[in-house]
GROMACS .gro file of C-alpha atoms in nm:
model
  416
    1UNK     CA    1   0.073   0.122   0.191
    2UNK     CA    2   0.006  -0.299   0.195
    3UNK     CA    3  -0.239  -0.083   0.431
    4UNK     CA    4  -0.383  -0.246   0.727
    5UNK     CA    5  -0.406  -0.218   1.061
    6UNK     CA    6  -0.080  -0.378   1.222
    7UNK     CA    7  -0.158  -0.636   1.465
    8UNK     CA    8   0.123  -0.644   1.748
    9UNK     CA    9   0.289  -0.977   1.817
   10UNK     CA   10   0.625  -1.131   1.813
   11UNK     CA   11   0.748  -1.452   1.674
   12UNK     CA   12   1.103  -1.591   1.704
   13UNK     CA   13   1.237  -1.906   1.457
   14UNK     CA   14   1.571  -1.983   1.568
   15UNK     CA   15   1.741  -1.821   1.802
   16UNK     CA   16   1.634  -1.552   2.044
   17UNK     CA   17   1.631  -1.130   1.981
   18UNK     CA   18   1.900  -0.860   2.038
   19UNK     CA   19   2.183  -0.889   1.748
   20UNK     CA   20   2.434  -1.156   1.666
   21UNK     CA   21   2.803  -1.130   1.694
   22UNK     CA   22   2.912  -1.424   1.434
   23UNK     CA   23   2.948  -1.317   1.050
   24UNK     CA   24   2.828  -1.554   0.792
   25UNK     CA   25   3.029  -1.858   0.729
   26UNK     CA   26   3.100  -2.110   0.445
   27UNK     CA   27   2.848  -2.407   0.382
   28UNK     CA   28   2.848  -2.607   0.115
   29UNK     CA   29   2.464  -2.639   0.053
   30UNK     CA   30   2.360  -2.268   0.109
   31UNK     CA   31   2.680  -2.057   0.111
   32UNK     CA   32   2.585  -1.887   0.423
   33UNK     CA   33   2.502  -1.924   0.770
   34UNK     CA   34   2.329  -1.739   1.078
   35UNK     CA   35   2.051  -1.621   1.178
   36UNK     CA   36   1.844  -1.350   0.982
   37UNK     CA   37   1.631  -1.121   1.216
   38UNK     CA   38   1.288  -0.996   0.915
   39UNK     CA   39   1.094  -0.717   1.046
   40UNK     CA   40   0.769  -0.781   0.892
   41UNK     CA   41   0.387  -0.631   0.871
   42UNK     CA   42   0.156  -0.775   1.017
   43UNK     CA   43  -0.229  -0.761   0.915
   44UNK     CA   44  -0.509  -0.944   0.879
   45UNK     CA   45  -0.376  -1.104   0.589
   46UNK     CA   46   0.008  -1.098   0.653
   47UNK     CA   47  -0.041  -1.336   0.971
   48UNK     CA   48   0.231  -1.453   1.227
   49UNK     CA   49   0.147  -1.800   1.095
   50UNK     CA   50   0.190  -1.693   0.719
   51UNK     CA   51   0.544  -1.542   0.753
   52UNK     CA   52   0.653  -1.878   0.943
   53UNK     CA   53   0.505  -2.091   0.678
   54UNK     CA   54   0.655  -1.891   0.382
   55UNK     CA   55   1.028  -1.915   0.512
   56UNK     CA   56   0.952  -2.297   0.577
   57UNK     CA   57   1.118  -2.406   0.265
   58UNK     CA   58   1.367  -2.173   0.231
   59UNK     CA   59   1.531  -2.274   0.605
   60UNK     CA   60   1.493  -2.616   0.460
   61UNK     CA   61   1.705  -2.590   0.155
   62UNK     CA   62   1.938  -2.406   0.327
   63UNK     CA   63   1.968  -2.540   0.646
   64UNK     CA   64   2.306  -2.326   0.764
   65UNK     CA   65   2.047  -2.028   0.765
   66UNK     CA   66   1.758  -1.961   0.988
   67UNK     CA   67   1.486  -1.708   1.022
   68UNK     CA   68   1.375  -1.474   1.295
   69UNK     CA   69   1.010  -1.316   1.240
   70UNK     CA   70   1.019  -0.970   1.441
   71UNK     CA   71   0.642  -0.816   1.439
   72UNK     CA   72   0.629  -0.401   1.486
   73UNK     CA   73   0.651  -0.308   1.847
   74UNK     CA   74   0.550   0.045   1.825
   75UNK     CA   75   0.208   0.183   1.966
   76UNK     CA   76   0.074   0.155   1.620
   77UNK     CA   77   0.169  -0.148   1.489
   78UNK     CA   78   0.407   0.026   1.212
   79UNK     CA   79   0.691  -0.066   1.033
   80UNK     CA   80   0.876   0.247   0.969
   81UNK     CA   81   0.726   0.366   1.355
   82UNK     CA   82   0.913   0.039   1.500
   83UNK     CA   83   1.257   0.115   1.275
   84UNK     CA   84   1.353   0.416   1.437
   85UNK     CA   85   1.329   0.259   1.788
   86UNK     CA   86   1.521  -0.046   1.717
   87UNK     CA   87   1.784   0.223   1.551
   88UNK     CA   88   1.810   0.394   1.855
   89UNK     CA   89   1.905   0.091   2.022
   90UNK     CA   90   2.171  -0.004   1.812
   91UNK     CA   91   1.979  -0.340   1.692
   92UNK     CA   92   1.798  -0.299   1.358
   93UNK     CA   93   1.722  -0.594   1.190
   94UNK     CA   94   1.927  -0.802   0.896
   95UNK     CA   95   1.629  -0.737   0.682
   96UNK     CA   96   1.308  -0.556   0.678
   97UNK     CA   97   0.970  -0.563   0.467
   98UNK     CA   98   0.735  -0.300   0.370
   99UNK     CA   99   0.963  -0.014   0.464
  100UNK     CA  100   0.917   0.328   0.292
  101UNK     CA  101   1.099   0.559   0.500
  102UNK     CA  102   1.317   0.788   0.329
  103UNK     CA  103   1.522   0.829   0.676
  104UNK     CA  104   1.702   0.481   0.687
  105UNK     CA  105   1.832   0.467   0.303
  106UNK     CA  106   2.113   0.574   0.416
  107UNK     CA  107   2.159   0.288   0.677
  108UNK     CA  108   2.041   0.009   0.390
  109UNK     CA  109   2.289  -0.142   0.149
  110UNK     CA  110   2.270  -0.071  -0.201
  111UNK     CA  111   2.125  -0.382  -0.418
  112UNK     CA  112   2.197  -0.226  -0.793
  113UNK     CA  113   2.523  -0.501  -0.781
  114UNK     CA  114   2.260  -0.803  -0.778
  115UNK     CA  115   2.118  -0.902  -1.129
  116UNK     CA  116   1.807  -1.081  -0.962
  117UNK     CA  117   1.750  -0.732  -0.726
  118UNK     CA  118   1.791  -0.499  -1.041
  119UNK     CA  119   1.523  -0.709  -1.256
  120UNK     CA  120   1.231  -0.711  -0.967
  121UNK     CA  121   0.918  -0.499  -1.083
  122UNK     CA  122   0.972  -0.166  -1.061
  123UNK     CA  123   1.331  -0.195  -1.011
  124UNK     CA  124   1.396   0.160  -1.196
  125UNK     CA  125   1.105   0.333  -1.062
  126UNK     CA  126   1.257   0.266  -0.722
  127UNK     CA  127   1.574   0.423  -0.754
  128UNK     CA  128   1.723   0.685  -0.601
  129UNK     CA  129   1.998   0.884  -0.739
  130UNK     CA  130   2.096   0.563  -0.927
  131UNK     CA  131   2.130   0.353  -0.642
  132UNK     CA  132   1.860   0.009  -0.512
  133UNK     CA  133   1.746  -0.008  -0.203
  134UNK     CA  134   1.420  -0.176  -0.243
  135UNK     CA  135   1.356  -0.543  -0.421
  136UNK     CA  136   0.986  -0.610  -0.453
  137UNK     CA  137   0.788  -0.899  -0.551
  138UNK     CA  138   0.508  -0.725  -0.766
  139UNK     CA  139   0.322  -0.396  -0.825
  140UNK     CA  140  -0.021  -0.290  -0.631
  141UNK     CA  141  -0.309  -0.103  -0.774
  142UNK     CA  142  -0.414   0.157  -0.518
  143UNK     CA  143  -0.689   0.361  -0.705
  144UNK     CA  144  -0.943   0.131  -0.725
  145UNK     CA  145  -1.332   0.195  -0.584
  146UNK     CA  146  -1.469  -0.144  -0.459
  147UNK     CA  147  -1.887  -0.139  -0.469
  148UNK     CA  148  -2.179  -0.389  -0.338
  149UNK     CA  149  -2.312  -0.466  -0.645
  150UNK     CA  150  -2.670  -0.496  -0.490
  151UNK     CA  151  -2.687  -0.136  -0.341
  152UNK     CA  152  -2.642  -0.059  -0.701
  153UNK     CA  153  -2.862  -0.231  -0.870
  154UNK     CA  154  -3.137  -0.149  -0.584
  155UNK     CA  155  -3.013   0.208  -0.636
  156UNK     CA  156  -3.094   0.192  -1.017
  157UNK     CA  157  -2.693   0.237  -1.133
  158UNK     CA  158  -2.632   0.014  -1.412
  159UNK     CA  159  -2.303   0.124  -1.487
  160UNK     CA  160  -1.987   0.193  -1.278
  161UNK     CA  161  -1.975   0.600  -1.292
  162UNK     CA  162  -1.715   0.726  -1.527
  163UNK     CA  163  -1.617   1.038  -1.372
  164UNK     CA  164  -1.624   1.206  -1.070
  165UNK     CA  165  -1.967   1.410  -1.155
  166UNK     CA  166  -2.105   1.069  -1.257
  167UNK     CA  167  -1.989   0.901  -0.911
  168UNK     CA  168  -2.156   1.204  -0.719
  169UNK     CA  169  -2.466   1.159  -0.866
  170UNK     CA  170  -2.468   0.798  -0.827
  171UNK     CA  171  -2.400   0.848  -0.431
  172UNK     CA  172  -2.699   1.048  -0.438
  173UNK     CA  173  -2.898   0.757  -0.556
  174UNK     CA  174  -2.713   0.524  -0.292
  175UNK     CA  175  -2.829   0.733   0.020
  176UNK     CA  176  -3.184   0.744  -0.114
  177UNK     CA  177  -3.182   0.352  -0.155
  178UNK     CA  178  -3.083   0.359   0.207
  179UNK     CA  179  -2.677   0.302   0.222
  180UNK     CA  180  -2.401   0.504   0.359
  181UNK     CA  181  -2.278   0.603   0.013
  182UNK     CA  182  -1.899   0.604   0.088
  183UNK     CA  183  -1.703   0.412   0.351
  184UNK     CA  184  -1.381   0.562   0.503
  185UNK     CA  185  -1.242   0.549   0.878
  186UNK     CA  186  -0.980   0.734   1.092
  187UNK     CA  187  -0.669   0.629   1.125
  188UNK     CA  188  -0.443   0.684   0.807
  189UNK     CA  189  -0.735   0.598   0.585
  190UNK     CA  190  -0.891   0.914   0.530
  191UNK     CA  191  -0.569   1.050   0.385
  192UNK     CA  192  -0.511   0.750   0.183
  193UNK     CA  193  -0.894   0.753   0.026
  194UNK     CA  194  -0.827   1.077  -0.054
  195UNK     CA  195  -0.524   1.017  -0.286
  196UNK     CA  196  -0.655   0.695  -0.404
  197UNK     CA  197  -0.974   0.891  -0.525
  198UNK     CA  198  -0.792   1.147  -0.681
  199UNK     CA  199  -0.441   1.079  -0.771
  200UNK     CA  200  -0.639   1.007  -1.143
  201UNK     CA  201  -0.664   1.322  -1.147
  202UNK     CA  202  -0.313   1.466  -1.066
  203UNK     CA  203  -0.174   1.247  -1.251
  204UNK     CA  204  -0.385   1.268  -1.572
  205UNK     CA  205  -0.161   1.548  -1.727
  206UNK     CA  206   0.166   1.431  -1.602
  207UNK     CA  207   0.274   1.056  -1.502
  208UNK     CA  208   0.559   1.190  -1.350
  209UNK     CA  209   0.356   1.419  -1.103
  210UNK     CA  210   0.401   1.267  -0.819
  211UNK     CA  211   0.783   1.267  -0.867
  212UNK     CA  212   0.765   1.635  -0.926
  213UNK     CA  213   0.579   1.715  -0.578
  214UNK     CA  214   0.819   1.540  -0.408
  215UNK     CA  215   1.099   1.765  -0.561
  216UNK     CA  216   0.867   2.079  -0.473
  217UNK     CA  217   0.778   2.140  -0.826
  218UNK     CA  218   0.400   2.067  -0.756
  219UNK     CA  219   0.132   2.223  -0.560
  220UNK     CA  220  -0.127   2.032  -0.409
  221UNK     CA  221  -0.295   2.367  -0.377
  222UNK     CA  222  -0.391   2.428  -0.756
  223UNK     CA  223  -0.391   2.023  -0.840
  224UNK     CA  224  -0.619   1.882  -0.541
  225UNK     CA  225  -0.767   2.195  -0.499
  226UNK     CA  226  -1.134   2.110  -0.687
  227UNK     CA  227  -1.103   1.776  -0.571
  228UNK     CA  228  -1.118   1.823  -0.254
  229UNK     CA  229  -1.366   2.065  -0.229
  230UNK     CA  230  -1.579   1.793  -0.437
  231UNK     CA  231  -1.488   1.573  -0.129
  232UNK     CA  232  -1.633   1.825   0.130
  233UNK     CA  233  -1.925   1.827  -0.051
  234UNK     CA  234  -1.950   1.484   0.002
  235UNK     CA  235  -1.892   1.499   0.343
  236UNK     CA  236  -2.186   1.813   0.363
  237UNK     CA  237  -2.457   1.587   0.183
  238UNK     CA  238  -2.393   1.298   0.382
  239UNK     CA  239  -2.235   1.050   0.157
  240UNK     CA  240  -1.951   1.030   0.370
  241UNK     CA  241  -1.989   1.009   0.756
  242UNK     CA  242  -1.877   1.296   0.955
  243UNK     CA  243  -1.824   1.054   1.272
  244UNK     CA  244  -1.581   0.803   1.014
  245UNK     CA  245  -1.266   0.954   1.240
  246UNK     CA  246  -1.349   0.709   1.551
  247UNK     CA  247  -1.399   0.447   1.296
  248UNK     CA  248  -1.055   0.218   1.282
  249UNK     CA  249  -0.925   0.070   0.989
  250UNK     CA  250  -1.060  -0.343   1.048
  251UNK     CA  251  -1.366  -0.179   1.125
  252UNK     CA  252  -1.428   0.057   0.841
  253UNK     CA  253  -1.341  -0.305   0.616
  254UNK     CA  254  -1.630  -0.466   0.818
  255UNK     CA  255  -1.906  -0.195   0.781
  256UNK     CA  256  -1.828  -0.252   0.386
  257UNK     CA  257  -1.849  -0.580   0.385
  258UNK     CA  258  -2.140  -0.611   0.640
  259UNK     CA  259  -2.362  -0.459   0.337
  260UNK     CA  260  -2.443  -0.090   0.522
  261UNK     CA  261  -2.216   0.121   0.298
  262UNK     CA  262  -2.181   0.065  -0.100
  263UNK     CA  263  -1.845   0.187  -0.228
  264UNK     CA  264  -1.461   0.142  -0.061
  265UNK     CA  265  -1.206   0.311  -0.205
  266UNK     CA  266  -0.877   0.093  -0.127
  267UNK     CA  267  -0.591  -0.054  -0.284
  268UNK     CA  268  -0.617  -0.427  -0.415
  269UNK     CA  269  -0.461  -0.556  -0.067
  270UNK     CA  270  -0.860  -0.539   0.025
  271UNK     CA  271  -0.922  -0.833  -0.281
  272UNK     CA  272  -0.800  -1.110  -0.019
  273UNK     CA  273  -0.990  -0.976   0.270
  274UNK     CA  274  -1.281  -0.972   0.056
  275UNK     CA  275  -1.260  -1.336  -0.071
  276UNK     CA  276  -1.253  -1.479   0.302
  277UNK     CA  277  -1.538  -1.220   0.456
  278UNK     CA  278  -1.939  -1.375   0.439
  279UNK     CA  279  -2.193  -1.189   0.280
  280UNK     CA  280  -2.486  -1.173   0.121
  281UNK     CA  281  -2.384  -0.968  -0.202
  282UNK     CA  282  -2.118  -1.003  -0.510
  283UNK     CA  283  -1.867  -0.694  -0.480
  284UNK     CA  284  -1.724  -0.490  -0.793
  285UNK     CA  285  -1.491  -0.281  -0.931
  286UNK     CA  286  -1.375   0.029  -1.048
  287UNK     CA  287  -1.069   0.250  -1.137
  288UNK     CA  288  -1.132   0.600  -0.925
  289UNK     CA  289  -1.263   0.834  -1.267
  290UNK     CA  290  -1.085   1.174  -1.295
  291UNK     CA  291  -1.285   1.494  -1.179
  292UNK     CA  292  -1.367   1.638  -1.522
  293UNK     CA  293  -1.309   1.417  -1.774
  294UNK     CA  294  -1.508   1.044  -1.902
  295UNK     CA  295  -1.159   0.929  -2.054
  296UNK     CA  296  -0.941   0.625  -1.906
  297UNK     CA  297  -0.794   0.750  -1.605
  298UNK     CA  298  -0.445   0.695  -1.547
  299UNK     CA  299  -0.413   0.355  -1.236
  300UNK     CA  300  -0.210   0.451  -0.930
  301UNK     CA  301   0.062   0.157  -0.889
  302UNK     CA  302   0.313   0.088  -0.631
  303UNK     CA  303   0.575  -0.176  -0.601
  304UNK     CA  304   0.393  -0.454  -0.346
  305UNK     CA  305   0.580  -0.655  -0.050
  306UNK     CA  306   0.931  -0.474  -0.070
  307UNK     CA  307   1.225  -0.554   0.101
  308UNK     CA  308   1.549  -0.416   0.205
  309UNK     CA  309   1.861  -0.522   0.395
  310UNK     CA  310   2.072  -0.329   0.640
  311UNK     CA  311   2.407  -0.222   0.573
  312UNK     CA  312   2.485  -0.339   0.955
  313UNK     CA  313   2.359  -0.673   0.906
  314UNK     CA  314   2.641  -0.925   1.016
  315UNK     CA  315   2.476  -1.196   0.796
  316UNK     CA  316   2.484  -1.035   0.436
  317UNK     CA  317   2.532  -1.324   0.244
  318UNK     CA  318   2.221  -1.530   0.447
  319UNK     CA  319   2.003  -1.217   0.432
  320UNK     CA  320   2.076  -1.145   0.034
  321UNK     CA  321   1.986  -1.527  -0.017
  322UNK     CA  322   1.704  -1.463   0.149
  323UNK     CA  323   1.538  -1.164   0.004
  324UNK     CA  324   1.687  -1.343  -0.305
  325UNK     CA  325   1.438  -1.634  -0.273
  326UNK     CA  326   1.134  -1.442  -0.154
  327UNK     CA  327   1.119  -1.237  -0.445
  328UNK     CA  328   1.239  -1.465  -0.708
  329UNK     CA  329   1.131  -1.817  -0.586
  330UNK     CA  330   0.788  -1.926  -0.839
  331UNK     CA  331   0.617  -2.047  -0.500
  332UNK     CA  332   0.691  -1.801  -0.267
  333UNK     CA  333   0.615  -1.497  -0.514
  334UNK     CA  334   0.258  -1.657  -0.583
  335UNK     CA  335   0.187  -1.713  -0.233
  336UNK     CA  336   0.279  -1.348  -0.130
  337UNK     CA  337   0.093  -1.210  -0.430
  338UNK     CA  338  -0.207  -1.403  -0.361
  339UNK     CA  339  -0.200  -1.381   0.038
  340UNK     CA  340  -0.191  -1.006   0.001
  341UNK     CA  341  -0.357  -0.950  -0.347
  342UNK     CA  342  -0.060  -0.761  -0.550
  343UNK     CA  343   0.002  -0.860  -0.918
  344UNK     CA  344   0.290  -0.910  -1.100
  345UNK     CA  345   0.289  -0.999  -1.493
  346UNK     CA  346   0.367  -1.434  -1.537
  347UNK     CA  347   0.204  -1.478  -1.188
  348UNK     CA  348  -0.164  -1.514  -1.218
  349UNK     CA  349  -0.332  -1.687  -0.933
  350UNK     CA  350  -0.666  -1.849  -0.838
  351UNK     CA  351  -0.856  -1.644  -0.568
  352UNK     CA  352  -1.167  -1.487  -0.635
  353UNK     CA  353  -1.384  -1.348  -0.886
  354UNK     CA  354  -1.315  -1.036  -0.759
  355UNK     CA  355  -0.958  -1.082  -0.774
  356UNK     CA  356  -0.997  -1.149  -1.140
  357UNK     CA  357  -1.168  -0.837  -1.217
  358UNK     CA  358  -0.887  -0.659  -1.051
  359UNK     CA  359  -0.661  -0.874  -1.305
  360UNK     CA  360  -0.880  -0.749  -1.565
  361UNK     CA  361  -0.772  -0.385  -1.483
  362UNK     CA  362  -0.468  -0.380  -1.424
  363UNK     CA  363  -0.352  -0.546  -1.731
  364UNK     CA  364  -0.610  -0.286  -1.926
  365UNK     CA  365  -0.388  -0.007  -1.770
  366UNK     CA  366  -0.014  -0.123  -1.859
  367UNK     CA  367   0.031   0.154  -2.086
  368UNK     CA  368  -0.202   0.399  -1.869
  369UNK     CA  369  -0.011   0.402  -1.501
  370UNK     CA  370   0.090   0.633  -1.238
  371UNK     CA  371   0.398   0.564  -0.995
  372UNK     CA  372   0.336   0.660  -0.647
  373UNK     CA  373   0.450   0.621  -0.286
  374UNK     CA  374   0.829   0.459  -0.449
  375UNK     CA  375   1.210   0.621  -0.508
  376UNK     CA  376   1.153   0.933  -0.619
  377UNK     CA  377   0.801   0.930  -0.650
  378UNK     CA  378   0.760   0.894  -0.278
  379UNK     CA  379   0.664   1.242  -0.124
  380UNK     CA  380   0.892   1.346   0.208
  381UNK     CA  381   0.900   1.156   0.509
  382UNK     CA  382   0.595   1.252   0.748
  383UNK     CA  383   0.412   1.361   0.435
  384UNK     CA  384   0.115   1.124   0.524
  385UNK     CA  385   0.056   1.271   0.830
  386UNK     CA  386   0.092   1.584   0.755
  387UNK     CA  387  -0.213   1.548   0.518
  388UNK     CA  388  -0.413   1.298   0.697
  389UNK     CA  389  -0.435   1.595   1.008
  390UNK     CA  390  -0.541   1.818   0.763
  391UNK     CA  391  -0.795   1.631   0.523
  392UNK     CA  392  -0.918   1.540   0.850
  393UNK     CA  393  -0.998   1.892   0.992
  394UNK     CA  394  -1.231   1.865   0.718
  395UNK     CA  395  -1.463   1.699   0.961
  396UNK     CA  396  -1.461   1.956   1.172
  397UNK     CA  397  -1.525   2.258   0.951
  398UNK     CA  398  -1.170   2.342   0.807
  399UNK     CA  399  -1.198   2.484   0.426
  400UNK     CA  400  -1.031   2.263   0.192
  401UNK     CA  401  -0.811   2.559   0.043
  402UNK     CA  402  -0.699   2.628   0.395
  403UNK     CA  403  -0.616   2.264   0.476
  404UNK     CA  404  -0.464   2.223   0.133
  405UNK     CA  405  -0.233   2.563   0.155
  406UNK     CA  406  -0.134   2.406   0.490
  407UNK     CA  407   0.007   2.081   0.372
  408UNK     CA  408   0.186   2.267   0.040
  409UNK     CA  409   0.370   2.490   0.322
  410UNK     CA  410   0.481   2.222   0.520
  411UNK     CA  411   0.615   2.096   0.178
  412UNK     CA  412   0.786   2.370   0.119
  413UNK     CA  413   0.946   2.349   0.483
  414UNK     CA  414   1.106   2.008   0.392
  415UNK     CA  415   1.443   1.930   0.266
  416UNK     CA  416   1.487   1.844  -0.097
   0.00000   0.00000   0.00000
């Protein structure tokens, strides 16, 4: 999830769209030539102006090579939404970034011959049945609760809560002081809250458990089970808005950071929005407690700003260089890190305070982490959805054992 919004534009460096018919060719300077077509996100952070700026110096020291920014051209503004289209037309691109979909791997080329691919972060954990198809630049933190640090104090919390009871009765406190305890949205955000809020919890047992569910060894049904009925209680007192489904994702981020609501549960990607927004109060942090237990929680993580390249690609050697120098170049790892807040261990960079408290955890939790959403921890294609329909029916009156015994049979139903 690098989750945001994606903002639908286009931007072409080089030559136009539609595929290329030359292969790559010698050059002395950059042993390859052509032009390499990136599909890319793009969000609030990830601009149309920051992709073009961070291939600047890699089309200047090889000039042989150049590089065409595609944007996502599907209705919503997805990566792995615009893939399948451009697949169908017989013109995917040379390379693509922030991919998860389990339906292309077997269209991508496999990396596990390329020393710099096989020592990225998370290398291993992004196998699949041996083979790499994903280079990444860092790792991202994705159960994390951000909080205004002024509801709090006006609300009389001293302490970030430690568990789940703890957090309940502190949202309690927040609606009396006069804030919309919990912020959430449509979109794919109410699913994602959800996991980031409780995959502590599934995971506290087992580090492995999301690799588990994805082979069907795992039921949602007995592990979410008391979490979510802990979230529709939430929802029933009030401390999260019933009307949040109309809400969309930039404007969820704004209510937050507008001072009406007093905790966010997102993944670190929200540290840079954070650091450019005004506002009149400091925001914290906090790793998402488990349900039933005061102990350190286990921190979801996820490999950050992947990339893979297309077995059809008729520019290998340019499109290898260039994944090669996005996610091993000093420069152009810090900038990516720091433009869309992931972390990576011999990369710290200057941002915010907030930043640094992020930092603070993540290095606190190196021994205490949870793989998600990567290789085989990554649940089956059209899982997301699946659950975001039914965590959403929620706001509607649907009993969280129903909804959950839904999304464990449409598990079942899937391939493994």
């Amino acid at each position: 999830m690098a989750g945001a919004t994606m903002v639908v534009v286009s931007l072409v460096a080089g030559c136009g769209g539609g595929g290329f018919a030359s292969t790559d060719s010698s050059d002395p300077k950059s042993g390859a030539t052509g032009t390499v077509r990136m599909l890319v996100n793009i969000t609030p952070n990830l601009t149309k102006s920051y992709w073009r700026g961070l291939v600047a110096p890699f089309e200047k020291a090889n000039p042989g090579i150049k590089v065409q920014i595609d944007a996502p051209t599907s209705s919503d503004g997805g990566v792995d939404t615009t893939l399948p289209q451009l697949l169908a037309a017989g013109n995917p691109p040379d390379v693509v970034e922030g991919s998860h979909s389990v339906k292309v791997l077997p269209q991508l080329r496999d990396l596990s011959d390329l020393q710099w691919a096989a020592s990225a972060p998370m290398a291993d954990a992004q196998r699949r049945d041996g083979r790499l198809y994903d280079v990444s630049i860092g790792q991202q933190a994705q159960s994390l609760i951000f909080y205004n640090k002024t509801a709090f104090t006006r609300a009389g919390i001293t302490e970030p809560p430690t568990s789940m009871q703890e957090l309940t009765a502190d949202m309690a406190k927040l609606k009396k002081a006069g804030y919309l305890p919990m912020q959430t949205a449509g979109e794919w955000v109410t699913q994602a809250q959800v996991m980031m809020l409780f995959d502590p919890t599934l995971t506290a047992g087992d580090a492995d458990w999301f690799r588990k569910a994805a082979a069907g060894k795992q039921t949602l049904s007995k592990d979410l089970g008391p979490s979510l009925a802990l979230y529709k209680s939430w929802l029933d007192k009030g401390y999260v808005d019933k009307n949040a489904l109309g809400v969309k994702y930039p404007e969820g981020e704004s209510e937050f950071l507008s001072g009406k609501s007093a905790l966010y549960p997102m993944g670190c990607w929200f540290v840079a929005a954070e650091a450019q927004a005004k506002k009149n109060f400091e925001v914290g942090v906090f790793a998402a407690p488990q349900l039933n237990s005061s102990g350190p929680a286990r921190l979801a993580v996820t490999p950050g700003a992947n990339y893979r390249i297309f077995k059809a690609s008729k520019h290998q050697n340019a499109a290898a260089k260039l994944v090669e120098f996005l996610t091993t170049d000093h420069a152009a790892v810090e900038s990516q890190l720091k433009q869309d807040s992931s972390f990576r261990t011999g990369y710290p960079y200057q941002l915010s305070p907030l930043a640094d408290e992020v930092q603070k955890l993540f290095d606190a939790s190196k021994d205490n982490q949870a793989i998600v959403g990567s290789g085989e921890y990554q649940m089956p294609a059209g899982f997301e959805d699946a659950a975001n329909k039914e965590i959403q029916s929620l706001y509607t009156g649907a009993d969280p054992a129903s909804a959950l015994k839904n999304v464990d049979a449409w598990l079942k139903a899937q391939p493994k």
